[in-house]
Tab-separated table of C-alpha atoms in Angstrom:
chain	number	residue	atom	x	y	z
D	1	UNK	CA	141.442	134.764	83.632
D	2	UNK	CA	138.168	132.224	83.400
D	3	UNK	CA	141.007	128.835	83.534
D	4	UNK	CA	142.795	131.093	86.476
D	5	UNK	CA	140.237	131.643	89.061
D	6	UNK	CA	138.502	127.925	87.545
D	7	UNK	CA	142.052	126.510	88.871
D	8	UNK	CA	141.955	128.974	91.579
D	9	UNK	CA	138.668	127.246	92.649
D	10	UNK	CA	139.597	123.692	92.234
D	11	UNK	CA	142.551	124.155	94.350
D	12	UNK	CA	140.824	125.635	97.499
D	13	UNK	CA	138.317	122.811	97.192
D	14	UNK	CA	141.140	120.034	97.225
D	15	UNK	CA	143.491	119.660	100.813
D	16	UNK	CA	146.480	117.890	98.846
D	17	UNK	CA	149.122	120.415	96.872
D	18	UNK	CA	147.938	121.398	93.498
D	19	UNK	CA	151.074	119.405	91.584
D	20	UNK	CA	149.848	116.307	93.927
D	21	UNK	CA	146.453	116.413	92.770
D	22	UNK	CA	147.310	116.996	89.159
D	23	UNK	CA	149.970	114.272	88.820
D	24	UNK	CA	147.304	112.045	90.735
D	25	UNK	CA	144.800	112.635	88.539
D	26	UNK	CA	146.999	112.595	85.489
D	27	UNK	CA	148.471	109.254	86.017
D	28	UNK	CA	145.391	107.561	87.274
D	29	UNK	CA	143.469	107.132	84.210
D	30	UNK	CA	144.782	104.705	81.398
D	31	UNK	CA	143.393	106.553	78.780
D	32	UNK	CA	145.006	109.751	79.607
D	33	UNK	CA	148.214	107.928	79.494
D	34	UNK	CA	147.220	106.322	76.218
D	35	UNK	CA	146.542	109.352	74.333
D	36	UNK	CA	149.752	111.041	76.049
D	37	UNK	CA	151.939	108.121	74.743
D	38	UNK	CA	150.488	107.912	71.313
D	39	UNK	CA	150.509	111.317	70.837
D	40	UNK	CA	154.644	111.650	71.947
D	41	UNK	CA	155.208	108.519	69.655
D	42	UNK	CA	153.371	110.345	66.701
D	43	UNK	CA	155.249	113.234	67.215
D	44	UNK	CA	158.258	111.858	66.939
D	45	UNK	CA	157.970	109.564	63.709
D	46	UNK	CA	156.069	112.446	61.505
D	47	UNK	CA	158.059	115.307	63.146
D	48	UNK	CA	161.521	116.523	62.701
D	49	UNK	CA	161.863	116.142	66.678
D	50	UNK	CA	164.279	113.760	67.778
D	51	UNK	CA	161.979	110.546	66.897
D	52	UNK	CA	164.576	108.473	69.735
D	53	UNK	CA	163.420	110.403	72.665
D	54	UNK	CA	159.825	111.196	71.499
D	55	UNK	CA	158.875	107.508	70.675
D	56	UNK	CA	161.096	106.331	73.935
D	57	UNK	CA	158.866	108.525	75.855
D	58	UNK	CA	155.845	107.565	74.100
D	59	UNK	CA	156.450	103.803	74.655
D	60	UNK	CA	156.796	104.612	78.336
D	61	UNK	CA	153.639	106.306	78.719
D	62	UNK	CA	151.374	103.040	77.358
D	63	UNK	CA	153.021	100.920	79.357
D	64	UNK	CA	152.484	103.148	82.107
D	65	UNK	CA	148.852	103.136	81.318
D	66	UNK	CA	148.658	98.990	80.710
D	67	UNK	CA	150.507	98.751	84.114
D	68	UNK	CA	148.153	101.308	85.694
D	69	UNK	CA	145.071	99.458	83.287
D	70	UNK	CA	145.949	95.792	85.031
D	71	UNK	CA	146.737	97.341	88.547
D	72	UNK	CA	142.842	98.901	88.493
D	73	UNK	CA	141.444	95.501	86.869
D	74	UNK	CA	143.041	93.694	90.060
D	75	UNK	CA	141.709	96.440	92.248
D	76	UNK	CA	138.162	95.862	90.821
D	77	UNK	CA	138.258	92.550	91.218
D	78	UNK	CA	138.947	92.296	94.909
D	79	UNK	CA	136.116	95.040	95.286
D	80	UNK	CA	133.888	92.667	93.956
D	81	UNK	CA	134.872	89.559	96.460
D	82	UNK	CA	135.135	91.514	98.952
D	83	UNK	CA	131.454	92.439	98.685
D	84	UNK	CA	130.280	89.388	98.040
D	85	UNK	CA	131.865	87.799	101.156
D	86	UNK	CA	130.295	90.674	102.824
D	87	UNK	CA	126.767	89.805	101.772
D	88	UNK	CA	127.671	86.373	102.482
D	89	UNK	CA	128.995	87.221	105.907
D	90	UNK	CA	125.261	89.246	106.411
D	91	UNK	CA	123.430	86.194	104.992
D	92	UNK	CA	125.228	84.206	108.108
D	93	UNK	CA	124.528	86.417	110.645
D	94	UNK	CA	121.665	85.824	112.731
D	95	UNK	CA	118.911	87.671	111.930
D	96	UNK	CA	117.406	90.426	114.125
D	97	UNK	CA	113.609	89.124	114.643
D	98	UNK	CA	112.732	91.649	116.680
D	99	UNK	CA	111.808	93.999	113.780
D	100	UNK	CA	109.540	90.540	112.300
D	101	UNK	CA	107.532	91.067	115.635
D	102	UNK	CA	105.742	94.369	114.732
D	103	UNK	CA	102.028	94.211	113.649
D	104	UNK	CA	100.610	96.267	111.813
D	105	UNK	CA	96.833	97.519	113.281
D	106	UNK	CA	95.488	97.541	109.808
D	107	UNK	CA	96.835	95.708	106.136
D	108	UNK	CA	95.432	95.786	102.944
D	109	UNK	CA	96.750	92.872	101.148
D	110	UNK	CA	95.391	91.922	97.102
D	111	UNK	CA	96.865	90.166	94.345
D	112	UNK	CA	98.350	91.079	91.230
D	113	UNK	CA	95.382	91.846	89.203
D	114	UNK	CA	94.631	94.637	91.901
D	115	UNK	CA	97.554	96.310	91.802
D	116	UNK	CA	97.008	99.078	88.837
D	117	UNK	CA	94.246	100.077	91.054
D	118	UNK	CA	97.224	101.154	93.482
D	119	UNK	CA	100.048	102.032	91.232
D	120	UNK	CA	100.038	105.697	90.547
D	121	UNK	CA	102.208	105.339	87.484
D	122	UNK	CA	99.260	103.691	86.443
D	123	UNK	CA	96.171	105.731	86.986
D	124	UNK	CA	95.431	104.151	90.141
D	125	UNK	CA	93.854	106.065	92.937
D	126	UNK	CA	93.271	103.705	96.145
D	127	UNK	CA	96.244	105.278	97.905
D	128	UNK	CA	94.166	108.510	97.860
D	129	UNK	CA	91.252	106.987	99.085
D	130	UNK	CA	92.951	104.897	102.187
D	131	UNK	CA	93.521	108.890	103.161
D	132	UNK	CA	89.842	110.398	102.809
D	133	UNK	CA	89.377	106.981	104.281
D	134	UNK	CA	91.084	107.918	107.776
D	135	UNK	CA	90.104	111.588	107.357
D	136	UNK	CA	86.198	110.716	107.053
D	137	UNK	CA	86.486	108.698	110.036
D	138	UNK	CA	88.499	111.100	112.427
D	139	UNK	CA	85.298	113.393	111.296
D	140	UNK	CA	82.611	111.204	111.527
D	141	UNK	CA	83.390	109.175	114.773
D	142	UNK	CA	86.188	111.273	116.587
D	143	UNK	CA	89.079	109.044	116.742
D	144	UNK	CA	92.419	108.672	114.548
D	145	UNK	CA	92.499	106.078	112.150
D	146	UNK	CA	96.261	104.173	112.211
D	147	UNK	CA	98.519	104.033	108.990
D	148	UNK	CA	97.052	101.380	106.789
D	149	UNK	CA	99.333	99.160	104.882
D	150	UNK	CA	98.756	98.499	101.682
D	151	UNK	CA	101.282	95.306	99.862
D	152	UNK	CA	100.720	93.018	97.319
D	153	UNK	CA	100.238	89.186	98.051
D	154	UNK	CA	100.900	86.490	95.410
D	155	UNK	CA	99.259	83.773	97.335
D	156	UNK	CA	95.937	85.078	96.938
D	157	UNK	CA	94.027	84.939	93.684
D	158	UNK	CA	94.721	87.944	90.948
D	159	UNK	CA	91.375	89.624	91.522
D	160	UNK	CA	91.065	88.779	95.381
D	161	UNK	CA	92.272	91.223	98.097
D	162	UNK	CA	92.129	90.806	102.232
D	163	UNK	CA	91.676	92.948	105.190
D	164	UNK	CA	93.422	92.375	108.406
D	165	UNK	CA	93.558	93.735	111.759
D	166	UNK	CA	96.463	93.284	114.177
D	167	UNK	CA	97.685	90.359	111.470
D	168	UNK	CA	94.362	88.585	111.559
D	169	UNK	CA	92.475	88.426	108.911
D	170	UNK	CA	88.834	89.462	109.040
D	171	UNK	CA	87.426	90.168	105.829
D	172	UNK	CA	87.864	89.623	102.410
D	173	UNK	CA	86.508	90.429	98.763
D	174	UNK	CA	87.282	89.785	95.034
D	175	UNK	CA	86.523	92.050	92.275
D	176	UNK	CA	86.377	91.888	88.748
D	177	UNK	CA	89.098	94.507	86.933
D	178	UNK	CA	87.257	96.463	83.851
D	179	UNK	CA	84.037	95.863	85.250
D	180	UNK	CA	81.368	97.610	87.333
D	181	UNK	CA	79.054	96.483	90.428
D	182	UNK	CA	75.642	96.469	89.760
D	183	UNK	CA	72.870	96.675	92.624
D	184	UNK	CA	69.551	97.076	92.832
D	185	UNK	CA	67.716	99.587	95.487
D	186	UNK	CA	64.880	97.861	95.689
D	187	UNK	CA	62.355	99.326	93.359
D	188	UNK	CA	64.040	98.465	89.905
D	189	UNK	CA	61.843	95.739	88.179
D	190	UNK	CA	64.024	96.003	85.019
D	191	UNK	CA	67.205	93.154	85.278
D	192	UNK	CA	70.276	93.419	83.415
D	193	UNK	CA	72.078	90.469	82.519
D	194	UNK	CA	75.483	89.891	83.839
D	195	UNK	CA	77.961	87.879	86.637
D	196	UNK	CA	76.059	87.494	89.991
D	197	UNK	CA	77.380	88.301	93.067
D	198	UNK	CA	77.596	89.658	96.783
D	199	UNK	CA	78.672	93.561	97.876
D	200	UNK	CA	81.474	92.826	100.358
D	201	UNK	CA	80.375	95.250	102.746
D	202	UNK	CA	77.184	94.415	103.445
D	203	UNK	CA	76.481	91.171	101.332
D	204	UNK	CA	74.172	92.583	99.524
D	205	UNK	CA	73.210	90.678	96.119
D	206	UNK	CA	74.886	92.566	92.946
D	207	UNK	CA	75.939	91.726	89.714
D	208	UNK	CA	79.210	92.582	87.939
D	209	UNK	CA	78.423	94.379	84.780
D	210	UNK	CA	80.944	96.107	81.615
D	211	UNK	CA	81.634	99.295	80.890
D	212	UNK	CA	78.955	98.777	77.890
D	213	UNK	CA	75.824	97.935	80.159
D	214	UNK	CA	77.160	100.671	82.731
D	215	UNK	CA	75.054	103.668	80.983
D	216	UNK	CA	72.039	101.306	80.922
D	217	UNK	CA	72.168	100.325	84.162
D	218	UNK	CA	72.019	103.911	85.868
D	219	UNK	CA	69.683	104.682	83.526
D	220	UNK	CA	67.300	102.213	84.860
D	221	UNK	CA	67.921	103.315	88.935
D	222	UNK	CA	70.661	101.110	89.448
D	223	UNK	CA	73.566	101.829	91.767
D	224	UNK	CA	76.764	101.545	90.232
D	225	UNK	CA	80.401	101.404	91.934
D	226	UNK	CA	83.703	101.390	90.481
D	227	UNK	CA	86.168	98.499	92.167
D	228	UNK	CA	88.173	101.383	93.787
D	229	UNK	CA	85.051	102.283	95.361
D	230	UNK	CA	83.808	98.706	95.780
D	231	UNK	CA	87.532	97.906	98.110
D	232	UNK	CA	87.112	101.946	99.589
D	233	UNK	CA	83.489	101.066	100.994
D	234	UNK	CA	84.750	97.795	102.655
D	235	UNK	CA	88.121	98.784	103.901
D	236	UNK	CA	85.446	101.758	105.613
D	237	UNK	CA	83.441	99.518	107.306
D	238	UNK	CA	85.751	96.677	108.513
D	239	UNK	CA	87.183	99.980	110.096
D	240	UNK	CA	84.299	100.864	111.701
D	241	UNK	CA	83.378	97.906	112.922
D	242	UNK	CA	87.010	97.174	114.487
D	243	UNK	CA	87.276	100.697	115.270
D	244	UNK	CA	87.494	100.555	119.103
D	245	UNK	CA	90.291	97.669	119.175
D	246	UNK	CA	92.222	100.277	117.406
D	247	UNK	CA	92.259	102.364	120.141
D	248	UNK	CA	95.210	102.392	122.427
D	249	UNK	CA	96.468	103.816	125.301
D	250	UNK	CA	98.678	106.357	123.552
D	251	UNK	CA	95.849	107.439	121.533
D	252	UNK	CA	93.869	108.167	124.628
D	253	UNK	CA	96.569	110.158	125.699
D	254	UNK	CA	96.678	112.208	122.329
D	255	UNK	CA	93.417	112.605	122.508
D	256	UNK	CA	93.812	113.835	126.120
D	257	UNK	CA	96.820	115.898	125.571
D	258	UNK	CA	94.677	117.444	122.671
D	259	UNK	CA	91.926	118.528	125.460
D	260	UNK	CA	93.980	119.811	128.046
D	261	UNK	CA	95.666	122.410	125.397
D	262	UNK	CA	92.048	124.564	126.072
D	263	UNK	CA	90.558	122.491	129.203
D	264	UNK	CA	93.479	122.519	131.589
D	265	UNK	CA	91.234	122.301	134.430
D	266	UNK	CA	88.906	119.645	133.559
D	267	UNK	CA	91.725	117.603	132.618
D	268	UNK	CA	93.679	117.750	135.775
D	269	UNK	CA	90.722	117.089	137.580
D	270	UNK	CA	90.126	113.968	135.810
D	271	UNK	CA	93.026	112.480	135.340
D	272	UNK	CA	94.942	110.710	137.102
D	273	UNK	CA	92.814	111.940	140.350
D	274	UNK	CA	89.599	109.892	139.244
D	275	UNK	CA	90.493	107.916	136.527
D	276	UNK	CA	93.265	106.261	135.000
D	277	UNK	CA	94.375	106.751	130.849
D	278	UNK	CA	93.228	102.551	130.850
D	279	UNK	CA	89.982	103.443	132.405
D	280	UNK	CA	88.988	106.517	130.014
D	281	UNK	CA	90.092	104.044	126.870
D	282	UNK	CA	87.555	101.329	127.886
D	283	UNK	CA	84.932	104.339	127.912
D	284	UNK	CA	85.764	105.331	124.826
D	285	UNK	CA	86.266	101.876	123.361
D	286	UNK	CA	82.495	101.004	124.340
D	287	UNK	CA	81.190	104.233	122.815
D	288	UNK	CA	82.951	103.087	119.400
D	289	UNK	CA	82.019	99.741	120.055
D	290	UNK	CA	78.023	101.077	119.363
D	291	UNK	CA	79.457	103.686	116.352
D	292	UNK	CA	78.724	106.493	118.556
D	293	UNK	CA	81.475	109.291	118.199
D	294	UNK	CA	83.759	110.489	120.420
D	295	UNK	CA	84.468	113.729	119.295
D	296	UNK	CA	82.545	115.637	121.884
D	297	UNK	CA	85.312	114.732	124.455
D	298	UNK	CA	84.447	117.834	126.557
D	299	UNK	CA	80.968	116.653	127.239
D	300	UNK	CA	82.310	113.239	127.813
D	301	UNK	CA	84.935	114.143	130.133
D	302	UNK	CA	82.697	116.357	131.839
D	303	UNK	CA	80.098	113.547	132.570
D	304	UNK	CA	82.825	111.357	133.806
D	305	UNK	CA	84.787	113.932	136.300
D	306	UNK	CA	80.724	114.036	137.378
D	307	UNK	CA	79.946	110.582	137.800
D	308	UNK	CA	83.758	108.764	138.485
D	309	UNK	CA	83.510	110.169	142.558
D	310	UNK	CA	80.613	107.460	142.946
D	311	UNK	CA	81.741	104.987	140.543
D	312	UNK	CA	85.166	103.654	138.588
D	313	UNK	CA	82.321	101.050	136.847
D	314	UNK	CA	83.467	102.077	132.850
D	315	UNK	CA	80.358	100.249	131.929
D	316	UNK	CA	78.331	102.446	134.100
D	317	UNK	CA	80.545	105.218	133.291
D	318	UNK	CA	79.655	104.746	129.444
D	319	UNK	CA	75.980	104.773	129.973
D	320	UNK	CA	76.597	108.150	131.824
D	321	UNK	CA	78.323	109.167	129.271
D	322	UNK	CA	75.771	108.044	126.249
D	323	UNK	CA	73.525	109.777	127.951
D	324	UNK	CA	75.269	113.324	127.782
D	325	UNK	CA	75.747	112.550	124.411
D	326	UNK	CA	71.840	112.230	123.109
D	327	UNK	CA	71.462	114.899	121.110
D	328	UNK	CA	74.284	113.433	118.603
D	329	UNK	CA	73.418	109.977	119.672
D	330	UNK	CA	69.254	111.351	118.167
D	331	UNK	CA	71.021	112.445	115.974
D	332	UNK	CA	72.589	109.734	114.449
D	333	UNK	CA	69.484	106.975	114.889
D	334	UNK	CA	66.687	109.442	114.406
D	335	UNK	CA	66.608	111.131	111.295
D	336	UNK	CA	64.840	114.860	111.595
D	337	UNK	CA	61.090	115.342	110.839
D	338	UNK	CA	60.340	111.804	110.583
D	339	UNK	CA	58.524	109.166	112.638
D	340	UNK	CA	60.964	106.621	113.287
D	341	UNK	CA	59.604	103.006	113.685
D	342	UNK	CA	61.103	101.239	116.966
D	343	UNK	CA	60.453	97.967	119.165
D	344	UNK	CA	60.334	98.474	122.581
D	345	UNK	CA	61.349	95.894	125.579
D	346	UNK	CA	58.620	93.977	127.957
D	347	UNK	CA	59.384	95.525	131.478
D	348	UNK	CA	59.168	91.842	132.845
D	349	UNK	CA	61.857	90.936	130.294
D	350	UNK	CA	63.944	94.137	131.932
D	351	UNK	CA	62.726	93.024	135.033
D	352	UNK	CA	64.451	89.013	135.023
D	353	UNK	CA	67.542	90.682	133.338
D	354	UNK	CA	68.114	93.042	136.350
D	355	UNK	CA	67.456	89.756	138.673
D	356	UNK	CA	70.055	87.565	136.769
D	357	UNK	CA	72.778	90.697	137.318
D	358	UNK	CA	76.055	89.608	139.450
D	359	UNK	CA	78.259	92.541	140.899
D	360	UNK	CA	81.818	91.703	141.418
D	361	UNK	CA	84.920	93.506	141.586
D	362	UNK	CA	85.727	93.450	137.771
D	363	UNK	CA	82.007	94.370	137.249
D	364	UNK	CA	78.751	93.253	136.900
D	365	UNK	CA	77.701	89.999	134.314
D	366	UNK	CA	74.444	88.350	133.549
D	367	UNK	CA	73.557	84.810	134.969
D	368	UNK	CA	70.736	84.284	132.918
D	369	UNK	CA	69.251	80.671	132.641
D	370	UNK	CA	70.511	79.328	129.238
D	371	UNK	CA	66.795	78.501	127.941
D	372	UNK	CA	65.676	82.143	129.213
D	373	UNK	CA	68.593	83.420	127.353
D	374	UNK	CA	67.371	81.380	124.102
D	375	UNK	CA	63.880	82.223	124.518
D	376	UNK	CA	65.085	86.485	125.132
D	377	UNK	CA	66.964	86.091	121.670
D	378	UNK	CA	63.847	84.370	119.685
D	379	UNK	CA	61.767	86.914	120.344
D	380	UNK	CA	64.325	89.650	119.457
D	381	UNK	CA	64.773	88.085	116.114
D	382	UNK	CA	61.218	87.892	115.441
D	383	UNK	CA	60.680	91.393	116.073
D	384	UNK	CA	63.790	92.708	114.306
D	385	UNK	CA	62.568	90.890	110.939
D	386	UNK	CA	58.835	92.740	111.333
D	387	UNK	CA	60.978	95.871	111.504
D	388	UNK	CA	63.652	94.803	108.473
D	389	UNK	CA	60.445	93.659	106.356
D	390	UNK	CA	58.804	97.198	106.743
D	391	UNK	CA	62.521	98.345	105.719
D	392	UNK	CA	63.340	99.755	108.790
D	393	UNK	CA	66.251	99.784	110.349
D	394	UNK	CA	66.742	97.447	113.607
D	395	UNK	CA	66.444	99.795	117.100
D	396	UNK	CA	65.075	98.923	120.051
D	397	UNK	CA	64.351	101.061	123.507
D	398	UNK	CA	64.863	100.114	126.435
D	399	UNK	CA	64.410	101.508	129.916
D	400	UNK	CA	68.366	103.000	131.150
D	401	UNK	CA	69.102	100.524	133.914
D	402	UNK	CA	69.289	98.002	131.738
D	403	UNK	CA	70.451	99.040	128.459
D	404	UNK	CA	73.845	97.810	128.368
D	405	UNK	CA	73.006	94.241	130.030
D	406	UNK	CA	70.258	93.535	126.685
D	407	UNK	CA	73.296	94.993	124.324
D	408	UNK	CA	75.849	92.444	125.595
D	409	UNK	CA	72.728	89.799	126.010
D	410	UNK	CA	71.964	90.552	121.801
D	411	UNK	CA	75.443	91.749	120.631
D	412	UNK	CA	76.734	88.090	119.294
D	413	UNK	CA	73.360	87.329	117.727
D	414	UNK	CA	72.544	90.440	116.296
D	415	UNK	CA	75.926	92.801	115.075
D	416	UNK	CA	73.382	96.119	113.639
D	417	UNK	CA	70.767	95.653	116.561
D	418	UNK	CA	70.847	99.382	117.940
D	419	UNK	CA	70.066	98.772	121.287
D	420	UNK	CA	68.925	102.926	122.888
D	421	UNK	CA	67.734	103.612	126.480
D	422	UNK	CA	64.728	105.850	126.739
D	423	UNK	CA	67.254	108.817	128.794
D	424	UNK	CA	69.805	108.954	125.308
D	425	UNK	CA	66.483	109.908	123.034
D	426	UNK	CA	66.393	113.836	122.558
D	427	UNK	CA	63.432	115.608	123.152
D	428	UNK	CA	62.341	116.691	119.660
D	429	UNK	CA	62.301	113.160	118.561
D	430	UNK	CA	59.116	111.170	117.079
D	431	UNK	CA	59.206	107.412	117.530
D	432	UNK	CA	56.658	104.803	116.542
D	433	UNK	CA	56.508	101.333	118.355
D	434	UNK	CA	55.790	99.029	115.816
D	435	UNK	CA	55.917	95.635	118.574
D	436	UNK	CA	57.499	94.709	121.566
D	437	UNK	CA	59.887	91.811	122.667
D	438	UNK	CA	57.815	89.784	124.786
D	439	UNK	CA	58.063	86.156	125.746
């Protein structure tokens, strides 16, 4: 019953009669034939079966199967040059460039030696961190990080990886595998002996250390990173920093999409009617620009259906909007219960900065007097290294009308000058002026 119903099966599953498929399966295999022949010839020479007819038949079956044998060897044979004029034929073809043009926004590229670090199979866990990596970003500053791209590159040295944006290059870093990054906080007197060199992120001096000296050096008040966490913290801040070029159109209309799910109103009202998806980006692109978040995009939306009836200005649009924003904006600069030290600006200074502003259609730009210029920037610098040797950090307040003119004057000389206008400070914040840039 079982060989029934398994023929029974085999049948329905096959369109060709049942004697065609079992003479074709039969009589396409050699070694069936082989066995069938040798086993007819047997028969008839240790038998009493007619040995004439059972060793004729046997005879017929091998050569059946060497016939069948050569026929397949021919077969297999023209397979193979048929292929390989086919991949010969795709090697001449022309090659379709267009897929060669893509870029990707953001690539991780490092040499051999790096690679464990990203190899599963091998314990490595930097393809875990490239995720908490765009999920602690989409937190912290509002705005979807694009797939990063992580290959191998032999050209650069074993230990040495690169970051690039948009196919550029921007930043890059070597590491030592097996070993730890050493740095000191500032208040360890104690050194430990091992292979100076910079933190990537922030240049900060270090020193590469083994696992040995690792226990020894934490001990003492050192900070120690892993190079998993050494790459993680760089890859983070090149991010950051190159966060708003990131930022296209079609995210802006995600993002958009996203707020008109539970704000149907506000968005219609904003968009296209006062501004366009292009217009809201470069908002948004000069909030990241300063590391200030856009996840609030109620509140900022809000301020600019407010504000874009009396002006399609995106730079004065963005101070609008940094100033609905200055509670997280406080926030961010002014940590809680503590007297923050700050410089403030000389209201002449504000004053010739207002005079040197040109209004045009594309918007407004400073025609400050190059030695004026030089002389602004002197004084900055001065002030920003009393502040860095008190270890403070670099912020200085300025009255709102000019603001964003003294951040574009400053933002080429100094990158972490946080540049705040007295209307984005929250009201339950303590400041201390510790100087003022005068000239």
């Amino acid at each position: 019953i079982s060989l029934s119903t398994g023929i029974l099966v085999t049948k329905a599953s096959k369109e060709a009669d049942m004697s065609d498929a079992l003479i074709k399966q039969l009589f396409s295999i050699p070694k069936v034939l082989y066995m069938v022949g040798g086993s007819m010839a047997f028969l008839g020479i240790v038998t009493p079966l007619n040995p004439i007819i059972f060793i004729a038949y046997g005879a017929a079956f091998i050569a059946s199967g060497v016939m069948i044998s050569n026929k397949l060897g021919v077969e297999q044979i023209e397979n193979e040059v048929n292929e390989e004029e086919a991949d010969a034929e795709e090697i001449r073809r022309p090659e379709n460039v267009t897929s060669l043009l893509q870029v990707d926004p953001i690539e991780l590229e490092f040499g051999y030696g790096i690679i464990p670090l990203a190899d599963v199979n091998q314990g490595g866990d930097l393809l875990d961190r490239v995720v908490m990596i765009r999920r602690q970003i989409a937190l912290e500053l509002g705005c979807v990080v694009p797939i990063i791209r992580l290959r191998d590159n032999i050209q650069l040295n074993p230990n040495q990886y690169l970051i690039k944006i948009k196919g550029v290059p921007v930043s890059e870093g070597e590491i030592l595998f097996d070993h730890y990054m050493a740095m000191n906080p500032g208040y360890v007197e104690e050194e430990i002996t091992g292979i100076p060199t910079f933190e990537p992120s922030f240049h900060l001096p270090a020193i590469w250390i083994n696992e040995n000296q690792r226990e020894r050096a934490e001990t003492l008040g050192y900070t120690v990173v892993d190079p998993p966490s050494i790459i993680a913290t760089h890859l983070t801040e090149v991010i950051r920093t190159h966060l708003d070029e990131l930022l296209t159109r079609q995210d802006v209309q995600n993002l958009i999409n996203n707020v008109k799910d539970a704000n149907t109103t506000l968005v219609d009202e904003l968009v296209p009617k006062l501004l366009s998806v292009g217009e809201i980006q470069k908002v948004l692109q000069n909030l990241l620009k300063e590391g200030i978040s856009i996840r609030d995009l109620i509140t900022i939306f809000e301020t600019l259906a407010d504000y874009a009836p009396t002006t399609r200005d995106t730079d004065v649009l963005t101070e609008y909007a940094r100033q609905s924003l200055k509670r997280a904006i406080s926030n961010k600069f002014f940590p809680q219960n503590e007297v923050t030290s700050v410089v403030t600006l000389d209201p002449k200074i504000e004053q010739d900065i207002m005079d040197s502003v040109k209004q045009t259609e594309q918007g407004a730009y400073l025609t400050l007097d190059p030695d004026a210029s030089q002389s602004i920037i002197n004084a900055v610098n001065e002030e920003i290294t009393k502040l860095q040797n008190l270890g403070k950090s670099p912020i200085i307040i300025t009255s709102p009308i000019v603001r964003m003119y003294f951040k574009k004057l400053t933002s080429d000389y100094f990158k972490d000058l946080v540049v705040i206008s007295y209307n984005e400070i929250d009201s339950n914040v303590e400041l201390q002026s510790v100087g003022m840039v005068s000239i």
